[in-house]
Amino acid sequence: MGYDILTRVIEFTESDLAIDSRMGKVAGLLVKEFPFDSCAIYAWDDKEKLFKLNVAAGSRKGRVESYGQNQGLPGLARKTKKHLEAYKPGPEGILWQETEDRGLKGFKGACVYPLKDRQRWYGLLYLKSAKKVELSPGEKKLLEVISRLLVSNFKCKHHSQSLKKAGTKIKDIHSRLTQAEKLIVLGELSATFAHEIRNPLVSLGGFAARLKKKIEPDSPFNVYVDYMVNEVRRLEQIINNILRYTEQKEAVFEGTDLNNILSESLAFFSEVFKKHDIEIVEGFARKPLRVMADRHQLKIAFDNLIANAIQSMEKGGKLTVSTSREKSWAVVDLTDNGGGIEPRYINNIFEPFFTTKKYGTGLGLDITKRIITKHKGRIDVDNKMGQGVTFSVKLRRA
Ligand SMILES: Nc1ncnc2c1ncn2[C@@H]1O[C@H](COP(=O)(O)OP(=O)(O)OP(=O)(O)O)[C@@H](O)[C@H]1O
Ligand SMILES: [Mg+2]
């Protein structure tokens, strides 16, 4: 039978069939051509440390779905790293009993061939017979060669799975790159628009302010002019945000007091706090908190966080601002009670252009994060849905 079987096994293993079907065909052939009643090919699962049934042919009697690395004949083969033959009764009967293999009930002979190379285990070939079997040296050699061919098949399967995984990863990277490209183009476009819009907007703002001066304080037109002045200011803010986002200025670091920067930011918003009925609770560290920072940029970062807090509490609320020392960090916590962020958005809030606001640009937090990162600091969010948000900024103490 020798070469004939080998030729057929090679035909199967080289066919266009799916890899598991090829192995199923080989199992069927082994049951037909060798004095065995059952053939099972197990695959080694390195994560779970189990031999798992991959394909089988012949008698279903005593078919075991999986063997642990110390269980039964498969476990013994894994330990000894050799092929095993077991018979009952006979001198090897001892081996038979020691293994306590639950799949051997009703059988009198069994062989196990490890499917492995020098680097790793792929599985094993498990053949069982109801009668005692004595294989000739030629048959044993043949089974060894077939085992090698099965190892090649397992390798193929392994590589094709790796390729599939790599393919999915490439697809993922590709879609992220496309997204990033879109953002770059969007960023460039926004910058161009912002530049184009800024000058006429400044003129409009100037004219509106002049008009306001000309109109009598009790004139009904005041409402319209106020509206114009306020809306132009809001548009200017959006434009400035976009320009800040795209200009990417180099930071100029100097030793500075964090308490001082925060106080200035809070002072800047004092009128707005009053207007929206927002109470400010300050809990500043008593001594100055020295950090190496670009004052101008840090102020922009805090302004954005404060602006968000205000926007979440437009009908009144409480903003708690505290600073503290934590080992080598200077920490700023800003807590509002504006209701918090919907959990489904929490992973998006730092993305450029992500906004849930009608007139937001979605750049505030992105700019803030960039500034903090430039300072080698970190920013964390503690969101309590229904209550409010705490943004914590940590900077290295100087
Ligand atoms: N304190 C907060 N409370 C509730 N939601 C917040 C808070 N801060 C940020 N968010 C959410 O995160 C989103 C992104 O904030 P970000 O500051 O980046 O953009 P924006 O405020 O919408 O627009 P922009 O700041 O550019 O005017 C907001 O639209 C809002 O949904
Ligand atoms: Mg904002």
mmCIF file of N, CA, C and O in Angstrom, residues 136-232:
data_model
loop_
_atom_site.group_PDB
_atom_site.id
_atom_site.type_symbol
_atom_site.label_atom_id
_atom_site.label_comp_id
_atom_site.label_asym_id
_atom_site.label_seq_id
_atom_site.Cartn_x
_atom_site.Cartn_y
_atom_site.Cartn_z
ATOM 1 N N SER A 136 3.554 -2.879 11.081
ATOM 2 C CA SER A 136 4.880 -3.233 10.573
ATOM 3 C C SER A 136 5.743 -1.979 10.588
ATOM 4 O O SER A 136 5.218 -0.859 10.603
ATOM 5 N N PRO A 137 7.087 -2.161 10.563
ATOM 6 C CA PRO A 137 7.965 -0.969 10.541
ATOM 7 C C PRO A 137 7.617 -0.055 9.367
ATOM 8 O O PRO A 137 7.642 1.163 9.482
ATOM 9 N N GLY A 138 7.238 -0.634 8.229
ATOM 10 C CA GLY A 138 6.883 0.159 7.047
ATOM 11 C C GLY A 138 5.653 1.024 7.325
ATOM 12 O O GLY A 138 5.611 2.212 6.979
ATOM 13 N N GLU A 139 4.660 0.401 7.993
ATOM 14 C CA GLU A 139 3.425 1.156 8.287
ATOM 15 C C GLU A 139 3.713 2.300 9.263
ATOM 16 O O GLU A 139 3.182 3.396 9.125
ATOM 17 N N LYS A 140 4.577 1.991 10.248
ATOM 18 C CA LYS A 140 4.920 3.036 11.228
ATOM 19 C C LYS A 140 5.585 4.221 10.529
ATOM 20 O O LYS A 140 5.282 5.378 10.793
ATOM 21 N N LYS A 141 6.526 3.889 9.611
ATOM 22 C CA LYS A 141 7.238 4.947 8.884
ATOM 23 C C LYS A 141 6.247 5.795 8.090
ATOM 24 O O LYS A 141 6.318 7.028 8.077
ATOM 25 N N LEU A 142 5.310 5.067 7.470
ATOM 26 C CA LEU A 142 4.303 5.732 6.647
ATOM 27 C C LEU A 142 3.478 6.720 7.489
ATOM 28 O O LEU A 142 3.241 7.864 7.082
ATOM 29 N N LEU A 143 3.073 6.258 8.674
ATOM 30 C CA LEU A 143 2.274 7.139 9.552
ATOM 31 C C LEU A 143 3.088 8.360 9.987
ATOM 32 O O LEU A 143 2.557 9.450 10.123
ATOM 33 N N GLU A 144 4.382 8.141 10.183
ATOM 34 C CA GLU A 144 5.246 9.269 10.552
ATOM 35 C C GLU A 144 5.283 10.315 9.439
ATOM 36 O O GLU A 144 5.163 11.526 9.684
ATOM 37 N N VAL A 145 5.433 9.804 8.196
ATOM 38 C CA VAL A 145 5.493 10.737 7.059
ATOM 39 C C VAL A 145 4.150 11.470 6.911
ATOM 40 O O VAL A 145 4.110 12.691 6.694
ATOM 41 N N ILE A 146 3.054 10.713 7.078
ATOM 42 C CA ILE A 146 1.729 11.340 6.964
ATOM 43 C C ILE A 146 1.566 12.411 8.051
ATOM 44 O O ILE A 146 1.021 13.490 7.812
ATOM 45 N N SER A 147 2.080 12.113 9.247
ATOM 46 C CA SER A 147 2.000 13.108 10.337
ATOM 47 C C SER A 147 2.700 14.394 9.925
ATOM 48 O O SER A 147 2.220 15.491 10.186
ATOM 49 N N ARG A 148 3.853 14.228 9.254
ATOM 50 C CA ARG A 148 4.588 15.435 8.814
ATOM 51 C C ARG A 148 3.762 16.244 7.827
ATOM 52 O O ARG A 148 3.750 17.470 7.858
ATOM 53 N N LEU A 149 3.093 15.496 6.917
ATOM 54 C CA LEU A 149 2.258 16.209 5.942
ATOM 55 C C LEU A 149 1.122 16.948 6.656
ATOM 56 O O LEU A 149 0.751 18.059 6.279
ATOM 57 N N LEU A 150 0.604 16.315 7.720
ATOM 58 C CA LEU A 150 -0.464 16.983 8.477
ATOM 59 C C LEU A 150 0.062 18.240 9.178
ATOM 60 O O LEU A 150 -0.622 19.251 9.255
ATOM 61 N N VAL A 151 1.318 18.153 9.654
ATOM 62 C CA VAL A 151 1.931 19.345 10.281
ATOM 63 C C VAL A 151 1.974 20.489 9.262
ATOM 64 O O VAL A 151 1.612 21.625 9.572
ATOM 65 N N SER A 152 2.364 20.159 8.015
ATOM 66 C CA SER A 152 2.420 21.210 6.975
ATOM 67 C C SER A 152 1.045 21.829 6.786
ATOM 68 O O SER A 152 0.915 23.032 6.603
ATOM 69 N N ASN A 153 0.006 20.963 6.846
ATOM 70 C CA ASN A 153 -1.353 21.494 6.698
ATOM 71 C C ASN A 153 -1.722 22.418 7.842
ATOM 72 O O ASN A 153 -2.326 23.461 7.628
ATOM 73 N N PHE A 154 -1.355 22.013 9.044
ATOM 74 C CA PHE A 154 -1.638 22.875 10.194
ATOM 75 C C PHE A 154 -0.905 24.201 10.055
ATOM 76 O O PHE A 154 -1.439 25.257 10.374
ATOM 77 N N LYS A 155 0.332 24.111 9.549
ATOM 78 C CA LYS A 155 1.112 25.353 9.359
ATOM 79 C C LYS A 155 0.388 26.272 8.389
ATOM 80 O O LYS A 155 0.286 27.478 8.596
ATOM 81 N N CYS A 156 -0.104 25.652 7.297
ATOM 82 C CA CYS A 156 -0.853 26.436 6.298
ATOM 83 C C CYS A 156 -2.023 27.131 6.958
ATOM 84 O O CYS A 156 -2.280 28.317 6.739
ATOM 85 N N LYS A 157 -2.759 26.366 7.802
ATOM 86 C CA LYS A 157 -3.941 26.908 8.459
ATOM 87 C C LYS A 157 -3.532 28.085 9.348
ATOM 88 O O LYS A 157 -4.149 29.146 9.327
ATOM 89 N N HIS A 158 -2.451 27.845 10.085
ATOM 90 C CA HIS A 158 -1.948 28.863 10.994
ATOM 91 C C HIS A 158 -1.599 30.149 10.231
ATOM 92 O O HIS A 158 -1.997 31.247 10.598
ATOM 93 N N HIS A 159 -0.855 29.969 9.109
ATOM 94 C CA HIS A 159 -0.449 31.139 8.322
ATOM 95 C C HIS A 159 -1.649 31.847 7.713
ATOM 96 O O HIS A 159 -1.693 33.061 7.658
ATOM 97 N N SER A 160 -2.636 31.035 7.255
ATOM 98 C CA SER A 160 -3.782 31.689 6.606
ATOM 99 C C SER A 160 -4.571 32.481 7.647
ATOM 100 O O SER A 160 -5.100 33.545 7.352
ATOM 101 N N GLN A 161 -4.611 31.953 8.898
ATOM 102 C CA GLN A 161 -5.304 32.724 9.950
ATOM 103 C C GLN A 161 -4.550 34.021 10.250
ATOM 104 O O GLN A 161 -5.152 35.078 10.415
ATOM 105 N N SER A 162 -3.193 33.904 10.299
ATOM 106 C CA SER A 162 -2.395 35.116 10.562
ATOM 107 C C SER A 162 -2.620 36.138 9.451
ATOM 108 O O SER A 162 -2.735 37.337 9.702
ATOM 109 N N LEU A 163 -2.667 35.615 8.191
ATOM 110 C CA LEU A 163 -2.880 36.519 7.058
ATOM 111 C C LEU A 163 -4.221 37.226 7.160
ATOM 112 O O LEU A 163 -4.331 38.419 6.912
ATOM 113 N N LYS A 164 -5.247 36.441 7.557
ATOM 114 C CA LYS A 164 -6.589 37.006 7.705
ATOM 115 C C LYS A 164 -6.553 38.125 8.738
ATOM 116 O O LYS A 164 -7.097 39.207 8.519
ATOM 117 N N LYS A 165 -5.890 37.843 9.881
ATOM 118 C CA LYS A 165 -5.814 38.835 10.950
ATOM 119 C C LYS A 165 -5.100 40.087 10.448
ATOM 120 O O LYS A 165 -5.532 41.214 10.682
ATOM 121 N N ALA A 166 -3.970 39.849 9.726
ATOM 122 C CA ALA A 166 -3.203 40.987 9.207
ATOM 123 C C ALA A 166 -4.070 41.795 8.240
ATOM 124 O O ALA A 166 -4.047 43.030 8.242
ATOM 125 N N GLY A 167 -4.873 41.074 7.430
ATOM 126 C CA GLY A 167 -5.763 41.735 6.471
ATOM 127 C C GLY A 167 -6.748 42.655 7.189
ATOM 128 O O GLY A 167 -6.942 43.805 6.803
ATOM 129 N N THR A 168 -7.338 42.128 8.273
ATOM 130 C CA THR A 168 -8.311 42.936 9.024
ATOM 131 C C THR A 168 -7.618 44.161 9.603
ATOM 132 O O THR A 168 -8.163 45.264 9.607
ATOM 133 N N LYS A 169 -6.385 43.954 10.102
ATOM 134 C CA LYS A 169 -5.650 45.069 10.698
ATOM 135 C C LYS A 169 -5.367 46.143 9.644
ATOM 136 O O LYS A 169 -5.533 47.334 9.888
ATOM 137 N N ILE A 170 -4.944 45.682 8.448
ATOM 138 C CA ILE A 170 -4.635 46.637 7.374
ATOM 139 C C ILE A 170 -5.888 47.441 7.019
ATOM 140 O O ILE A 170 -5.844 48.658 6.869
ATOM 141 N N LYS A 171 -7.033 46.725 6.940
ATOM 142 C CA LYS A 171 -8.297 47.406 6.613
ATOM 143 C C LYS A 171 -8.578 48.479 7.649
ATOM 144 O O LYS A 171 -8.963 49.601 7.320
ATOM 145 N N ASP A 172 -8.366 48.103 8.925
ATOM 146 C CA ASP A 172 -8.653 49.024 10.022
ATOM 147 C C ASP A 172 -7.748 50.260 9.923
ATOM 148 O O ASP A 172 -8.206 51.396 10.005
ATOM 149 N N ILE A 173 -6.423 49.996 9.686
ATOM 150 C CA ILE A 173 -5.470 51.113 9.579
ATOM 151 C C ILE A 173 -5.854 52.006 8.406
ATOM 152 O O ILE A 173 -5.838 53.230 8.497
ATOM 153 N N HIS A 174 -6.237 51.336 7.297
ATOM 154 C CA HIS A 174 -6.596 52.094 6.094
ATOM 155 C C HIS A 174 -7.760 53.040 6.389
ATOM 156 O O HIS A 174 -7.719 54.221 6.049
ATOM 157 N N SER A 175 -8.796 52.490 7.082
ATOM 158 C CA SER A 175 -9.971 53.345 7.304
ATOM 159 C C SER A 175 -9.624 54.476 8.269
ATOM 160 O O SER A 175 -10.119 55.591 8.141
ATOM 161 N N ARG A 176 -8.709 54.178 9.236
ATOM 162 C CA ARG A 176 -8.314 55.260 10.147
ATOM 163 C C ARG A 176 -7.510 56.334 9.437
ATOM 164 O O ARG A 176 -7.642 57.523 9.708
ATOM 165 N N LEU A 177 -6.662 55.859 8.492
ATOM 166 C CA LEU A 177 -5.865 56.826 7.722
ATOM 167 C C LEU A 177 -6.769 57.719 6.879
ATOM 168 O O LEU A 177 -6.569 58.929 6.805
ATOM 169 N N THR A 178 -7.771 57.071 6.253
ATOM 170 C CA THR A 178 -8.689 57.851 5.423
ATOM 171 C C THR A 178 -9.372 58.904 6.284
ATOM 172 O O THR A 178 -9.519 60.059 5.875
ATOM 173 N N GLN A 179 -9.773 58.467 7.491
ATOM 174 C CA GLN A 179 -10.434 59.386 8.409
ATOM 175 C C GLN A 179 -9.481 60.537 8.768
ATOM 176 O O GLN A 179 -9.863 61.702 8.764
ATOM 177 N N ALA A 180 -8.193 60.177 9.041
ATOM 178 C CA ALA A 180 -7.215 61.201 9.415
ATOM 179 C C ALA A 180 -7.001 62.172 8.260
ATOM 180 O O ALA A 180 -6.922 63.388 8.455
ATOM 181 N N GLU A 181 -6.924 61.604 7.032
ATOM 182 C CA GLU A 181 -6.745 62.465 5.859
ATOM 183 C C GLU A 181 -7.892 63.455 5.734
ATOM 184 O O GLU A 181 -7.708 64.639 5.483
ATOM 185 N N LYS A 182 -9.116 62.920 5.963
ATOM 186 C CA LYS A 182 -10.293 63.773 5.875
ATOM 187 C C LYS A 182 -10.175 64.918 6.866
ATOM 188 O O LYS A 182 -10.481 66.061 6.558
ATOM 189 N N LEU A 183 -9.722 64.556 8.076
ATOM 190 C CA LEU A 183 -9.609 65.579 9.111
ATOM 191 C C LEU A 183 -8.585 66.639 8.736
ATOM 192 O O LEU A 183 -8.777 67.821 8.992
ATOM 193 N N ILE A 184 -7.471 66.183 8.102
ATOM 194 C CA ILE A 184 -6.442 67.151 7.699
ATOM 195 C C ILE A 184 -7.015 68.126 6.668
ATOM 196 O O ILE A 184 -6.884 69.336 6.786
ATOM 197 N N VAL A 185 -7.697 67.538 5.667
ATOM 198 C CA VAL A 185 -8.279 68.385 4.623
ATOM 199 C C VAL A 185 -9.284 69.348 5.248
ATOM 200 O O VAL A 185 -9.304 70.542 4.967
ATOM 201 N N LEU A 186 -10.117 68.805 6.158
ATOM 202 C CA LEU A 186 -11.123 69.616 6.822
ATOM 203 C C LEU A 186 -10.456 70.737 7.614
ATOM 204 O O LEU A 186 -10.913 71.886 7.600
ATOM 205 N N GLY A 187 -9.331 70.398 8.271
ATOM 206 C CA GLY A 187 -8.586 71.381 9.052
ATOM 207 C C GLY A 187 -8.073 72.492 8.158
ATOM 208 O O GLY A 187 -8.243 73.680 8.459
ATOM 209 N N GLU A 188 -7.486 72.104 7.005
ATOM 210 C CA GLU A 188 -6.934 73.114 6.086
ATOM 211 C C GLU A 188 -8.038 74.011 5.543
ATOM 212 O O GLU A 188 -7.901 75.227 5.464
ATOM 213 N N LEU A 189 -9.157 73.345 5.176
ATOM 214 C CA LEU A 189 -10.290 74.105 4.644
ATOM 215 C C LEU A 189 -10.797 75.102 5.679
ATOM 216 O O LEU A 189 -11.033 76.270 5.361
ATOM 217 N N SER A 190 -10.914 74.605 6.920
ATOM 218 C CA SER A 190 -11.439 75.470 7.976
ATOM 219 C C SER A 190 -10.541 76.681 8.158
ATOM 220 O O SER A 190 -11.021 77.801 8.341
ATOM 221 N N ALA A 191 -9.216 76.435 8.102
ATOM 222 C CA ALA A 191 -8.272 77.536 8.300
ATOM 223 C C ALA A 191 -8.450 78.581 7.197
ATOM 224 O O ALA A 191 -8.480 79.784 7.462
ATOM 225 N N THR A 192 -8.601 78.103 5.954
ATOM 226 C CA THR A 192 -8.770 79.037 4.845
ATOM 227 C C THR A 192 -10.045 79.861 5.036
ATOM 228 O O THR A 192 -10.039 81.079 4.925
ATOM 229 N N PHE A 193 -11.131 79.149 5.374
ATOM 230 C CA PHE A 193 -12.397 79.852 5.609
ATOM 231 C C PHE A 193 -12.246 80.884 6.710
ATOM 232 O O PHE A 193 -12.689 82.026 6.577
ATOM 233 N N ALA A 194 -11.619 80.423 7.799
ATOM 234 C CA ALA A 194 -11.510 81.288 8.975
ATOM 235 C C ALA A 194 -10.795 82.585 8.609
ATOM 236 O O ALA A 194 -11.241 83.675 8.969
ATOM 237 N N HIS A 195 -9.677 82.451 7.846
ATOM 238 C CA HIS A 195 -8.934 83.651 7.440
ATOM 239 C C HIS A 195 -9.787 84.576 6.596
ATOM 240 O O HIS A 195 -9.798 85.784 6.769
ATOM 241 N N GLU A 196 -10.523 83.943 5.663
ATOM 242 C CA GLU A 196 -11.344 84.743 4.745
ATOM 243 C C GLU A 196 -12.460 85.473 5.485
ATOM 244 O O GLU A 196 -12.830 86.580 5.139
ATOM 245 N N ILE A 197 -13.006 84.809 6.482
ATOM 246 C CA ILE A 197 -14.170 85.374 7.178
ATOM 247 C C ILE A 197 -13.766 86.408 8.221
ATOM 248 O O ILE A 197 -14.500 87.344 8.496
ATOM 249 N N ARG A 198 -12.557 86.234 8.770
ATOM 250 C CA ARG A 198 -12.200 87.059 9.928
ATOM 251 C C ARG A 198 -12.247 88.568 9.636
ATOM 252 O O ARG A 198 -12.863 89.321 10.390
ATOM 253 N N ASN A 199 -11.634 88.998 8.526
ATOM 254 C CA ASN A 199 -11.568 90.437 8.274
ATOM 255 C C ASN A 199 -12.938 91.099 8.112
ATOM 256 O O ASN A 199 -13.238 92.063 8.826
ATOM 257 N N PRO A 200 -13.802 90.563 7.219
ATOM 258 C CA PRO A 200 -15.129 91.192 7.143
ATOM 259 C C PRO A 200 -15.863 91.163 8.476
ATOM 260 O O PRO A 200 -16.596 92.094 8.802
ATOM 261 N N LEU A 201 -15.610 90.113 9.252
ATOM 262 C CA LEU A 201 -16.302 89.989 10.535
ATOM 263 C C LEU A 201 -15.855 91.084 11.508
ATOM 264 O O LEU A 201 -16.679 91.687 12.204
ATOM 265 N N VAL A 202 -14.547 91.349 11.490
ATOM 266 C CA VAL A 202 -14.024 92.408 12.364
ATOM 267 C C VAL A 202 -14.660 93.749 11.972
ATOM 268 O O VAL A 202 -15.094 94.528 12.821
ATOM 269 N N SER A 203 -14.782 93.995 10.647
ATOM 270 C CA SER A 203 -15.416 95.242 10.195
ATOM 271 C C SER A 203 -16.854 95.303 10.681
ATOM 272 O O SER A 203 -17.304 96.314 11.219
ATOM 273 N N LEU A 204 -17.581 94.186 10.498
ATOM 274 C CA LEU A 204 -18.985 94.151 10.922
ATOM 275 C C LEU A 204 -19.119 94.474 12.399
ATOM 276 O O LEU A 204 -19.971 95.256 12.811
ATOM 277 N N GLY A 205 -18.227 93.840 13.209
ATOM 278 C CA GLY A 205 -18.252 94.055 14.658
ATOM 279 C C GLY A 205 -18.018 95.523 14.977
ATOM 280 O O GLY A 205 -18.713 96.115 15.809
ATOM 281 N N GLY A 206 -17.027 96.109 14.271
ATOM 282 C CA GLY A 206 -16.686 97.516 14.498
ATOM 283 C C GLY A 206 -17.856 98.428 14.163
ATOM 284 O O GLY A 206 -18.228 99.315 14.934
ATOM 285 N N PHE A 207 -18.495 98.169 13.002
ATOM 286 C CA PHE A 207 -19.635 99.009 12.594
ATOM 287 C C PHE A 207 -20.791 98.873 13.576
ATOM 288 O O PHE A 207 -21.452 99.838 13.921
ATOM 289 N N ALA A 208 -21.029 97.638 14.018
ATOM 290 C CA ALA A 208 -22.140 97.404 14.949
ATOM 291 C C ALA A 208 -21.893 98.184 16.236
ATOM 292 O O ALA A 208 -22.810 98.811 16.776
ATOM 293 N N ALA A 209 -20.618 98.160 16.708
ATOM 294 C CA ALA A 209 -20.298 98.879 17.952
ATOM 295 C C ALA A 209 -20.510 100.381 17.751
ATOM 296 O O ALA A 209 -21.011 101.074 18.642
ATOM 297 N N ARG A 210 -20.119 100.893 16.527
ATOM 298 C CA ARG A 210 -20.291 102.327 16.264
ATOM 299 C C ARG A 210 -21.774 102.703 16.221
ATOM 300 O O ARG A 210 -22.195 103.730 16.736
ATOM 301 N N LEU A 211 -22.541 101.813 15.573
ATOM 302 C CA LEU A 211 -23.986 102.041 15.500
ATOM 303 C C LEU A 211 -24.582 102.161 16.895
ATOM 304 O O LEU A 211 -25.403 103.020 17.174
ATOM 305 N N LYS A 212 -24.121 101.260 17.768
ATOM 306 C CA LYS A 212 -24.651 101.230 19.135
ATOM 307 C C LYS A 212 -24.437 102.575 19.828
ATOM 308 O O LYS A 212 -25.303 103.048 20.561
ATOM 309 N N LYS A 213 -23.251 103.140 19.565
ATOM 310 C CA LYS A 213 -22.948 104.426 20.191
ATOM 311 C C LYS A 213 -23.876 105.537 19.675
ATOM 312 O O LYS A 213 -24.205 106.468 20.379
ATOM 313 N N LYS A 214 -24.257 105.422 18.377
ATOM 314 C CA LYS A 214 -25.061 106.472 17.759
ATOM 315 C C LYS A 214 -26.522 106.412 18.197
ATOM 316 O O LYS A 214 -27.231 107.410 18.178
ATOM 317 N N ILE A 215 -26.988 105.227 18.530
ATOM 318 C CA ILE A 215 -28.416 105.066 18.834
ATOM 319 C C ILE A 215 -28.708 105.520 20.268
ATOM 320 O O ILE A 215 -27.919 105.264 21.183
ATOM 321 N N GLU A 216 -29.847 106.186 20.426
ATOM 322 C CA GLU A 216 -30.258 106.629 21.764
ATOM 323 C C GLU A 216 -30.450 105.399 22.649
ATOM 324 O O GLU A 216 -30.948 104.374 22.185
ATOM 325 N N PRO A 217 -30.107 105.531 23.947
ATOM 326 C CA PRO A 217 -30.226 104.361 24.831
ATOM 327 C C PRO A 217 -31.637 103.775 24.892
ATOM 328 O O PRO A 217 -31.810 102.578 25.096
ATOM 329 N N ASP A 218 -32.677 104.606 24.691
ATOM 330 C CA ASP A 218 -34.041 104.057 24.796
ATOM 331 C C ASP A 218 -34.638 103.710 23.432
ATOM 332 O O ASP A 218 -35.830 103.395 23.325
ATOM 333 N N SER A 219 -33.800 103.723 22.384
ATOM 334 C CA SER A 219 -34.316 103.406 21.048
ATOM 335 C C SER A 219 -34.697 101.919 20.945
ATOM 336 O O SER A 219 -33.980 101.053 21.468
ATOM 337 N N PRO A 220 -35.781 101.574 20.251
ATOM 338 C CA PRO A 220 -36.162 100.153 20.079
ATOM 339 C C PRO A 220 -35.144 99.384 19.231
ATOM 340 O O PRO A 220 -35.100 98.165 19.258
ATOM 341 N N PHE A 221 -34.322 100.158 18.482
ATOM 342 C CA PHE A 221 -33.313 99.477 17.633
ATOM 343 C C PHE A 221 -32.163 98.875 18.430
ATOM 344 O O PHE A 221 -31.389 98.084 17.921
ATOM 345 N N ASN A 222 -32.062 99.285 19.695
ATOM 346 C CA ASN A 222 -30.989 98.750 20.537
ATOM 347 C C ASN A 222 -30.970 97.222 20.582
ATOM 348 O O ASN A 222 -29.909 96.601 20.588
ATOM 349 N N VAL A 223 -32.165 96.641 20.617
ATOM 350 C CA VAL A 223 -32.265 95.163 20.693
ATOM 351 C C VAL A 223 -31.540 94.540 19.507
ATOM 352 O O VAL A 223 -30.750 93.598 19.646
ATOM 353 N N TYR A 224 -31.802 95.123 18.299
ATOM 354 C CA TYR A 224 -31.189 94.555 17.092
ATOM 355 C C TYR A 224 -29.671 94.728 17.103
ATOM 356 O O TYR A 224 -28.926 93.834 16.751
ATOM 357 N N VAL A 225 -29.260 95.927 17.524
ATOM 358 C CA VAL A 225 -27.811 96.187 17.511
ATOM 359 C C VAL A 225 -27.105 95.290 18.529
ATOM 360 O O VAL A 225 -26.051 94.720 18.241
ATOM 361 N N ASP A 226 -27.715 95.145 19.715
ATOM 362 C CA ASP A 226 -27.116 94.244 20.724
ATOM 363 C C ASP A 226 -26.976 92.837 20.157
ATOM 364 O O ASP A 226 -25.970 92.159 20.344
ATOM 365 N N TYR A 227 -28.018 92.443 19.469
ATOM 366 C CA TYR A 227 -28.018 91.107 18.871
ATOM 367 C C TYR A 227 -26.840 90.972 17.900
ATOM 368 O O TYR A 227 -26.080 89.998 17.926
ATOM 369 N N MET A 228 -26.674 92.019 17.055
ATOM 370 C CA MET A 228 -25.571 91.990 16.084
ATOM 371 C C MET A 228 -24.215 91.922 16.780
ATOM 372 O O MET A 228 -23.350 91.113 16.433
ATOM 373 N N VAL A 229 -24.059 92.772 17.801
ATOM 374 C CA VAL A 229 -22.763 92.812 18.509
ATOM 375 C C VAL A 229 -22.461 91.447 19.123
ATOM 376 O O VAL A 229 -21.356 90.903 18.975
ATOM 377 N N ASN A 230 -23.477 90.868 19.803
ATOM 378 C CA ASN A 230 -23.240 89.582 20.483
ATOM 379 C C ASN A 230 -22.954 88.443 19.508
ATOM 380 O O ASN A 230 -22.061 87.624 19.731
ATOM 381 N N GLU A 231 -23.719 88.410 18.437
ATOM 382 C CA GLU A 231 -23.545 87.312 17.480
ATOM 383 C C GLU A 231 -22.194 87.414 16.778
ATOM 384 O O GLU A 231 -21.533 86.409 16.529
ATOM 385 N N VAL A 232 -21.779 88.643 16.457
ATOM 386 C CA VAL A 232 -20.475 88.810 15.805
ATOM 387 C C VAL A 232 -19.372 88.347 16.775
ATOM 388 O O VAL A 232 -18.436 87.663 16.381
#
